[in-house]
GROMACS .gro file of C-alpha atoms in nm:
model
  374
    1GLY     CA    1   0.791  -3.169   0.625
    2VAL     CA    2   1.145  -3.307   0.620
    3GLU     CA    3   1.389  -3.106   0.829
    4ILE     CA    4   1.716  -3.303   0.799
    5PHE     CA    5   1.847  -3.439   0.468
    6THR     CA    6   2.142  -3.681   0.457
    7ASN     CA    7   2.336  -3.760   0.141
    8SER     CA    8   2.597  -4.036   0.148
    9SER     CA    9   2.761  -3.951  -0.182
   10ALA     CA   10   3.033  -4.092  -0.407
   11SER     CA   11   3.116  -3.779  -0.602
   12HIS     CA   12   3.451  -3.808  -0.781
   13HIS     CA   13   3.690  -3.522  -0.833
   14VAL     CA   14   3.670  -3.311  -1.147
   15LEU     CA   15   3.839  -2.974  -1.193
   16ARG     CA   16   3.615  -2.685  -1.082
   17LYS     CA   17   3.340  -2.925  -0.974
   18ASN     CA   18   3.334  -2.817  -0.609
   19TYR     CA   19   3.186  -2.477  -0.698
   20PHE     CA   20   2.877  -2.650  -0.841
   21ARG     CA   21   2.864  -2.894  -0.550
   22VAL     CA   22   2.846  -2.611  -0.298
   23ASP     CA   23   2.580  -2.426  -0.498
   24LEU     CA   24   2.363  -2.736  -0.524
   25ILE     CA   25   2.379  -2.804  -0.150
   26LYS     CA   26   2.295  -2.445  -0.061
   27ALA     CA   27   2.009  -2.434  -0.309
   28ALA     CA   28   1.864  -2.760  -0.172
   29THR     CA   29   1.778  -2.588   0.158
   30ALA     CA   30   1.733  -2.228   0.043
   31LYS     CA   31   1.386  -2.287  -0.104
   32ASN     CA   32   1.197  -2.441   0.188
   33GLY     CA   33   1.460  -2.464   0.463
   34GLY     CA   34   1.623  -2.766   0.619
   35ILE     CA   35   1.955  -2.910   0.729
   36TYR     CA   36   2.155  -3.080   0.454
   37LEU     CA   37   2.434  -3.321   0.549
   38LEU     CA   38   2.672  -3.426   0.270
   39ALA     CA   39   2.915  -3.710   0.342
   40ASN     CA   40   3.134  -3.778   0.039
   41GLN     CA   41   3.359  -4.076  -0.017
   42LYS     CA   42   3.736  -4.027   0.011
   43GLY     CA   43   4.020  -4.195  -0.172
   44CYS     CA   44   4.095  -4.393  -0.488
   45ASP     CA   45   3.854  -4.658  -0.612
   46GLY     CA   46   4.138  -4.871  -0.748
   47ASP     CA   47   4.102  -4.729  -1.097
   48ARG     CA   48   4.100  -4.381  -1.253
   49LEU     CA   49   3.858  -4.208  -1.015
   50TYR     CA   50   3.945  -4.017  -0.699
   51TYR     CA   51   3.678  -3.921  -0.447
   52ASP     CA   52   3.776  -3.594  -0.285
   53GLY     CA   53   3.572  -3.583   0.036
   54CYS     CA   54   3.478  -3.225   0.125
   55ALA     CA   55   3.189  -3.309   0.358
   56MET     CA   56   2.952  -3.015   0.410
   57ILE     CA   57   2.657  -2.906   0.623
   58ALA     CA   58   2.411  -2.643   0.496
   59VAL     CA   59   2.121  -2.488   0.687
   60ASN     CA   60   1.850  -2.276   0.528
   61GLY     CA   61   2.066  -2.195   0.227
   62HIS     CA   62   2.381  -2.116   0.427
   63LEU     CA   63   2.696  -2.328   0.452
   64VAL     CA   64   2.781  -2.375   0.823
   65ALA     CA   65   3.052  -2.647   0.811
   66GLN     CA   66   3.293  -2.774   0.547
   67GLY     CA   67   3.559  -3.045   0.554
   68SER     CA   68   3.885  -3.049   0.360
   69GLN     CA   69   3.856  -3.135  -0.008
   70PHE     CA   70   4.195  -3.305  -0.040
   71SER     CA   71   4.343  -3.494   0.251
   72LEU     CA   72   4.536  -3.813   0.317
   73ASP     CA   73   4.317  -3.885   0.620
   74ASP     CA   74   4.099  -4.191   0.560
   75VAL     CA   75   3.816  -4.044   0.770
   76GLU     CA   76   3.724  -3.685   0.851
   77VAL     CA   77   3.433  -3.580   1.073
   78ILE     CA   78   3.272  -3.234   1.084
   79THR     CA   79   3.003  -3.131   1.331
   80THR     CA   80   2.770  -2.842   1.400
   81THR     CA   81   2.492  -2.771   1.649
   82GLN     CA   82   2.165  -2.643   1.504
   83ASP     CA   83   1.819  -2.556   1.633
   84LEU     CA   84   1.535  -2.726   1.447
   85GLU     CA   85   1.310  -2.433   1.538
   86ASP     CA   86   1.516  -2.220   1.300
   87VAL     CA   87   1.436  -2.464   1.022
   88ARG     CA   88   1.066  -2.471   1.104
   89SER     CA   89   1.047  -2.094   1.131
   90TYR     CA   90   1.232  -2.048   0.802
   91GLY     CA   91   1.005  -2.292   0.624
   92SER     CA   92   0.689  -2.133   0.763
   93ASN     CA   93   0.803  -1.786   0.660
   94ARG     CA   94   0.878  -1.905   0.306
   95ILE     CA   95   0.536  -2.068   0.276
   96SER     CA   96   0.362  -1.763   0.416
   97ALA     CA   97   0.547  -1.537   0.177
   98ARG     CA   98   0.426  -1.741  -0.119
   99LEU     CA   99   0.064  -1.768   0.000
  100MET     CA  100   0.010  -1.408   0.115
  101PRO     CA  101   0.279  -1.188  -0.034
  102HIS     CA  102   0.064  -0.874   0.000
  103GLU     CA  103   0.013  -0.936   0.374
  104ALA     CA  104   0.362  -1.045   0.474
  105GLU     CA  105   0.516  -0.788   0.705
  106PRO     CA  106   0.832  -0.816   0.912
  107TYR     CA  107   0.793  -0.842   1.289
  108HIS     CA  108   0.909  -0.537   1.477
  109ARG     CA  109   1.192  -0.633   1.711
  110VAL     CA  110   1.282  -0.437   2.025
  111LYS     CA  111   1.630  -0.484   2.172
  112VAL     CA  112   1.664  -0.452   2.549
  113ASP     CA  113   1.963  -0.464   2.782
  114PHE     CA  114   1.842  -0.757   2.993
  115ALA     CA  115   1.779  -1.129   2.941
  116LEU     CA  116   1.501  -1.357   3.064
  117CYS     CA  117   1.735  -1.656   3.098
  118ALA     CA  118   2.044  -1.746   3.295
  119VAL     CA  119   2.374  -1.599   3.189
  120GLY     CA  120   2.499  -1.938   3.063
  121ASP     CA  121   2.193  -1.979   2.842
  122ILE     CA  122   2.206  -1.650   2.659
  123TYR     CA  123   2.087  -1.711   2.306
  124LEU     CA  124   2.348  -1.716   2.032
  125PRO     CA  125   2.259  -1.746   1.663
  126SER     CA  126   2.263  -2.113   1.571
  127ILE     CA  127   2.312  -2.042   1.202
  128GLU     CA  128   2.655  -1.889   1.156
  129PRO     CA  129   2.753  -1.904   0.786
  130ILE     CA  130   3.119  -1.975   0.710
  131GLN     CA  131   3.338  -1.857   0.426
  132ILE     CA  132   3.326  -2.115   0.149
  133ARG     CA  133   3.668  -2.265   0.072
  134CYS     CA  134   3.723  -2.361  -0.292
  135HIS     CA  135   4.066  -2.430  -0.438
  136THR     CA  136   4.190  -2.269  -0.756
  137PRO     CA  137   4.224  -2.505  -1.056
  138GLU     CA  138   4.603  -2.499  -1.013
  139GLU     CA  139   4.569  -2.602  -0.648
  140GLU     CA  140   4.328  -2.878  -0.746
  141ILE     CA  141   4.579  -3.015  -0.999
  142SER     CA  142   4.847  -3.005  -0.733
  143LEU     CA  143   4.641  -3.175  -0.461
  144GLY     CA  144   4.379  -3.398  -0.626
  145PRO     CA  145   4.601  -3.619  -0.847
  146ALA     CA  146   4.865  -3.620  -0.570
  147CYS     CA  147   4.620  -3.771  -0.318
  148TRP     CA  148   4.504  -4.016  -0.584
  149LEU     CA  149   4.862  -4.126  -0.656
  150TRP     CA  150   4.935  -4.190  -0.288
  151ASP     CA  151   4.616  -4.391  -0.237
  152TYR     CA  152   4.687  -4.590  -0.553
  153LEU     CA  153   5.048  -4.657  -0.454
  154ARG     CA  154   4.976  -4.772  -0.100
  155HIS     CA  155   4.719  -5.025  -0.224
  156SER     CA  156   4.923  -5.148  -0.523
  157SER     CA  157   5.196  -5.351  -0.345
  158GLN     CA  158   5.451  -5.150  -0.546
  159VAL     CA  159   5.718  -4.927  -0.395
  160GLY     CA  160   5.724  -4.618  -0.614
  161PHE     CA  161   5.684  -4.460  -0.957
  162LEU     CA  162   5.890  -4.435  -1.273
  163LEU     CA  163   5.834  -4.149  -1.516
  164PRO     CA  164   5.988  -4.105  -1.862
  165LEU     CA  165   6.086  -3.739  -1.821
  166SER     CA  166   6.134  -3.568  -2.157
  167GLY     CA  167   6.173  -3.211  -2.031
  168GLY     CA  168   5.843  -3.101  -2.187
  169ILE     CA  169   5.538  -2.951  -2.018
  170ASP     CA  170   5.338  -3.274  -1.985
  171SER     CA  171   5.603  -3.496  -1.828
  172SER     CA  172   5.730  -3.206  -1.613
  173ALA     CA  173   5.378  -3.144  -1.481
  174THR     CA  174   5.347  -3.514  -1.398
  175ALA     CA  175   5.676  -3.499  -1.208
  176CYS     CA  176   5.552  -3.196  -1.015
  177ILE     CA  177   5.236  -3.383  -0.914
  178VAL     CA  178   5.449  -3.665  -0.770
  179TYR     CA  179   5.655  -3.405  -0.583
  180SER     CA  180   5.331  -3.253  -0.451
  181MET     CA  181   5.232  -3.601  -0.332
  182CYS     CA  182   5.559  -3.627  -0.140
  183ARG     CA  183   5.488  -3.289   0.020
  184GLN     CA  184   5.141  -3.406   0.126
  185VAL     CA  185   5.282  -3.727   0.273
  186CYS     CA  186   5.542  -3.537   0.477
  187LEU     CA  187   5.277  -3.289   0.595
  188ALA     CA  188   5.044  -3.570   0.705
  189ALA     CA  189   5.330  -3.745   0.886
  190SER     CA  190   5.424  -3.425   1.068
  191ASN     CA  191   5.059  -3.394   1.178
  192GLY     CA  192   5.076  -3.740   1.332
  193ASN     CA  193   4.881  -3.938   1.072
  194GLN     CA  194   4.982  -4.287   1.183
  195GLN     CA  195   4.832  -4.460   0.879
  196VAL     CA  196   5.040  -4.249   0.641
  197ILE     CA  197   5.354  -4.316   0.845
  198GLU     CA  198   5.290  -4.692   0.845
  199ASP     CA  199   5.225  -4.692   0.470
  200ALA     CA  200   5.546  -4.496   0.406
  201GLN     CA  201   5.747  -4.736   0.621
  202ARG     CA  202   5.608  -5.035   0.432
  203ILE     CA  203   5.675  -4.876   0.091
  204VAL     CA  204   6.040  -4.788   0.168
  205SER     CA  205   6.095  -5.114   0.364
  206ASP     CA  206   6.211  -4.932   0.677
  207PRO     CA  207   6.007  -4.987   0.997
  208HIS     CA  208   6.161  -4.682   1.164
  209TYR     CA  209   6.132  -4.436   0.876
  210ILE     CA  210   5.926  -4.116   0.910
  211PRO     CA  211   5.897  -3.897   0.598
  212LYS     CA  212   6.003  -3.543   0.684
  213ASP     CA  213   6.175  -3.397   0.378
  214PRO     CA  214   5.976  -3.414   0.049
  215ARG     CA  215   6.292  -3.424  -0.164
  216GLU     CA  216   6.443  -3.705   0.042
  217PHE     CA  217   6.119  -3.905   0.031
  218CYS     CA  218   6.090  -3.836  -0.342
  219ARG     CA  219   6.431  -3.990  -0.404
  220ARG     CA  220   6.321  -4.307  -0.226
  221ILE     CA  221   6.004  -4.366  -0.426
  222PHE     CA  222   6.039  -4.177  -0.757
  223ILE     CA  223   6.258  -4.259  -1.059
  224THR     CA  224   6.278  -4.025  -1.357
  225CYS     CA  225   6.436  -4.137  -1.683
  226TYR     CA  226   6.546  -3.927  -1.980
  227MET     CA  227   6.567  -4.149  -2.289
  228ALA     CA  228   6.772  -3.967  -2.550
  229SER     CA  229   6.804  -4.043  -2.919
  230GLU     CA  230   7.000  -3.892  -3.203
  231ASN     CA  231   6.713  -3.647  -3.251
  232SER     CA  232   6.705  -3.524  -2.889
  233SER     CA  233   6.829  -3.179  -2.794
  234ARG     CA  234   7.070  -3.084  -2.520
  235ASP     CA  235   6.817  -2.832  -2.384
  236THR     CA  236   6.552  -3.093  -2.305
  237CYS     CA  237   6.814  -3.318  -2.145
  238ASN     CA  238   6.934  -3.035  -1.921
  239ARG     CA  239   6.579  -2.934  -1.827
  240ALA     CA  240   6.490  -3.288  -1.725
  241LYS     CA  241   6.807  -3.325  -1.521
  242GLU     CA  242   6.764  -2.990  -1.345
  243LEU     CA  243   6.399  -3.056  -1.259
  244ALA     CA  244   6.490  -3.401  -1.123
  245GLU     CA  245   6.754  -3.243  -0.900
  246GLN     CA  246   6.510  -2.985  -0.764
  247ILE     CA  247   6.235  -3.233  -0.677
  248GLY     CA  248   6.485  -3.493  -0.553
  249SER     CA  249   6.400  -3.787  -0.780
  250TYR     CA  250   6.650  -4.060  -0.870
  251HIS     CA  251   6.735  -3.961  -1.227
  252ILE     CA  252   6.865  -4.179  -1.511
  253ASN     CA  253   7.006  -4.060  -1.843
  254LEU     CA  254   7.023  -4.320  -2.119
  255ASN     CA  255   7.036  -4.345  -2.496
  256ILE     CA  256   6.799  -4.565  -2.699
  257ASP     CA  257   6.971  -4.536  -3.039
  258ALA     CA  258   7.113  -4.889  -3.018
  259ALA     CA  259   6.768  -5.036  -2.958
  260VAL     CA  260   6.613  -4.829  -3.238
  261LYS     CA  261   6.880  -4.940  -3.485
  262ALA     CA  262   6.831  -5.302  -3.379
  263VAL     CA  263   6.457  -5.289  -3.449
  264ILE     CA  264   6.506  -5.112  -3.783
  265GLY     CA  265   6.778  -5.365  -3.865
  266ILE     CA  266   6.527  -5.649  -3.828
  267PHE     CA  267   6.296  -5.475  -4.074
  268SER     CA  268   6.581  -5.412  -4.319
  269LEU     CA  269   6.701  -5.771  -4.292
  270VAL     CA  270   6.357  -5.908  -4.379
  271THR     CA  271   6.254  -5.657  -4.649
  272GLY     CA  272   6.585  -5.537  -4.787
  273LYS     CA  273   6.466  -5.177  -4.741
  274SER     CA  274   6.608  -4.917  -4.501
  275PRO     CA  275   6.356  -4.642  -4.405
  276GLN     CA  276   6.494  -4.291  -4.352
  277PHE     CA  277   6.386  -3.979  -4.166
  278SER     CA  278   6.253  -3.697  -4.386
  279VAL     CA  279   6.566  -3.489  -4.322
  280HIS     CA  280   6.763  -3.770  -4.486
  281GLY     CA  281   6.531  -3.798  -4.786
  282GLY     CA  282   6.264  -4.033  -4.650
  283CYS     CA  283   5.893  -3.993  -4.728
  284ARG     CA  284   5.624  -3.905  -4.478
  285ARG     CA  285   5.540  -4.271  -4.409
  286GLU     CA  286   5.903  -4.356  -4.341
  287ASN     CA  287   5.943  -4.055  -4.112
  288LEU     CA  288   5.628  -4.133  -3.910
  289ALA     CA  289   5.715  -4.502  -3.875
  290LEU     CA  290   6.065  -4.424  -3.747
  291GLN     CA  291   5.929  -4.171  -3.496
  292ASN     CA  292   5.684  -4.433  -3.370
  293VAL     CA  293   5.965  -4.686  -3.328
  294GLN     CA  294   6.150  -4.444  -3.099
  295ALA     CA  295   5.837  -4.366  -2.899
  296ARG     CA  296   5.739  -4.731  -2.854
  297ILE     CA  297   6.087  -4.841  -2.755
  298ARG     CA  298   6.074  -4.579  -2.480
  299MET     CA  299   5.767  -4.756  -2.341
  300VAL     CA  300   5.946  -5.094  -2.342
  301VAL     CA  301   6.254  -4.946  -2.177
  302ALA     CA  302   6.038  -4.767  -1.916
  303TYR     CA  303   5.871  -5.092  -1.809
  304LEU     CA  304   6.204  -5.276  -1.802
  305PHE     CA  305   6.358  -5.018  -1.568
  306ALA     CA  306   6.041  -4.998  -1.359
  307GLN     CA  307   6.056  -5.371  -1.292
  308LEU     CA  308   6.431  -5.418  -1.244
  309CYS     CA  309   6.586  -5.085  -1.144
  310LEU     CA  310   6.539  -5.152  -0.772
  311TRP     CA  311   6.655  -5.511  -0.821
  312THR     CA  312   6.999  -5.387  -0.933
  313SER     CA  313   7.052  -5.224  -0.593
  314GLY     CA  314   6.915  -5.516  -0.393
  315LYS     CA  315   6.587  -5.346  -0.302
  316PRO     CA  316   6.252  -5.527  -0.311
  317GLY     CA  317   5.953  -5.447  -0.530
  318GLY     CA  318   5.896  -5.260  -0.852
  319SER     CA  319   5.764  -4.925  -0.970
  320LEU     CA  320   5.445  -4.813  -1.138
  321VAL     CA  321   5.502  -4.649  -1.476
  322LEU     CA  322   5.346  -4.303  -1.506
  323GLY     CA  323   5.205  -4.170  -1.831
  324SER     CA  324   5.200  -3.805  -1.934
  325ALA     CA  325   4.936  -3.762  -2.205
  326ASN     CA  326   4.696  -3.473  -2.144
  327VAL     CA  327   4.325  -3.484  -2.222
  328ASP     CA  328   4.361  -3.277  -2.541
  329GLU     CA  329   4.587  -3.542  -2.694
  330SER     CA  330   4.346  -3.820  -2.597
  331LEU     CA  331   4.040  -3.642  -2.738
  332ARG     CA  332   4.208  -3.547  -3.066
  333GLY     CA  333   4.410  -3.863  -3.110
  334TYR     CA  334   4.730  -3.658  -3.134
  335MET     CA  335   4.947  -3.925  -2.976
  336THR     CA  336   5.139  -4.244  -3.059
  337LYS     CA  337   4.972  -4.568  -2.955
  338TYR     CA  338   5.175  -4.770  -2.707
  339ASP     CA  339   5.438  -4.506  -2.646
  340CYS     CA  340   5.509  -4.339  -2.311
  341SER     CA  341   5.140  -4.247  -2.287
  342SER     CA  342   5.073  -4.619  -2.239
  343ALA     CA  343   5.146  -4.662  -1.872
  344ASP     CA  344   5.004  -4.806  -1.552
  345ILE     CA  345   4.837  -4.478  -1.457
  346ASN     CA  346   4.823  -4.128  -1.603
  347PRO     CA  347   4.786  -3.844  -1.348
  348ILE     CA  348   4.718  -3.575  -1.613
  349GLY     CA  349   4.486  -3.778  -1.837
  350GLY     CA  350   4.188  -3.554  -1.755
  351ILE     CA  351   4.369  -3.217  -1.761
  352SER     CA  352   4.393  -2.982  -2.058
  353LYS     CA  353   4.714  -2.830  -2.193
  354THR     CA  354   4.597  -2.482  -2.090
  355ASP     CA  355   4.544  -2.589  -1.729
  356LEU     CA  356   4.881  -2.765  -1.727
  357ARG     CA  357   5.059  -2.447  -1.838
  358ASN     CA  358   4.894  -2.258  -1.551
  359PHE     CA  359   4.990  -2.540  -1.315
  360ILE     CA  360   5.354  -2.516  -1.423
  361GLN     CA  361   5.349  -2.145  -1.332
  362TYR     CA  362   5.191  -2.235  -0.998
  363CYS     CA  363   5.476  -2.480  -0.926
  364ILE     CA  364   5.735  -2.216  -1.010
  365GLU     CA  365   5.580  -1.974  -0.762
  366ASN     CA  366   5.483  -2.214  -0.482
  367PHE     CA  367   5.737  -2.497  -0.504
  368GLN     CA  368   6.031  -2.279  -0.618
  369LEU     CA  369   6.102  -2.513  -0.910
  370THR     CA  370   6.303  -2.270  -1.120
  371ALA     CA  371   6.388  -2.539  -1.377
  372LEU     CA  372   6.034  -2.501  -1.509
  373ARG     CA  373   6.096  -2.142  -1.620
  374SER     CA  374   6.267  -2.261  -1.937
   0.00000   0.00000   0.00000
């Protein structure tokens, strides 16, 4: 029978998926024996999918080698040395056990204090199971989308990201993922990853730059923007500003009331009617329409600043606009069309609100981002 199985896979990252992946690989060789080699694709496919690597080798139902699940390395190689006789023996024993269960008896083994081979050839067990490494969901949120963002950025010909930061959970979680990306880039650079260093130098337009400090690198490639209106609170403004300071992003505070009034003024000029918010006596339709105007103007302003913010300081390139709509909002339709959720890419588009809350707590504990406590 077949003794070595190879699987060149393109398995994309999904939260908690690696547990099932490991179980499937172990089960594939536990029944009849064999060596299972899984080589999984790594990196972004240019769209919404990220392939998370995590190459593995299983022998006779045991995991003997495992690569990293999230890494900025383009290629990772894992190796192990196995004896095919172990596979054949395992398979024969399994077949014998099924054919003659009433006659199957274990061989009696006698241990002695001498060897029949040279000292350098003393037999060591070829199958040495390892401890399976699976990240927690919070770690997966921190690492998976971060690696995806970096791969997307370095292939996009853009020089950074812009995020409308409202001070809420969703946009704050998105900002933390970008910060995690900066941490991963600095870690890879410190480990001598030349490709990451070259990509960082090209993105920041500095041929001698080496990313060392995540906050400093974050300020070079990440713009956060709080777009206030007459309905915004001081608390959300302060939270956004404090979080931006702690992660190191270049932060902008602006007010969109003038743009909102200009758009509503066009409507009033044409129709002779002036819609009002419900607190000022307007009906539900008026209130919803005015809220949507604010949300959609934020999208327009976000793209304007993403394209021209670096131009104002004489720097080349533009920024990718990040969205911050979680999967619950997308599934239920609880969102405004063409607002800040309409962006170039959305790092949290497949993550639930519950997982994002747990991720925020993870960032407080592991990244020391105390601004998230409020």
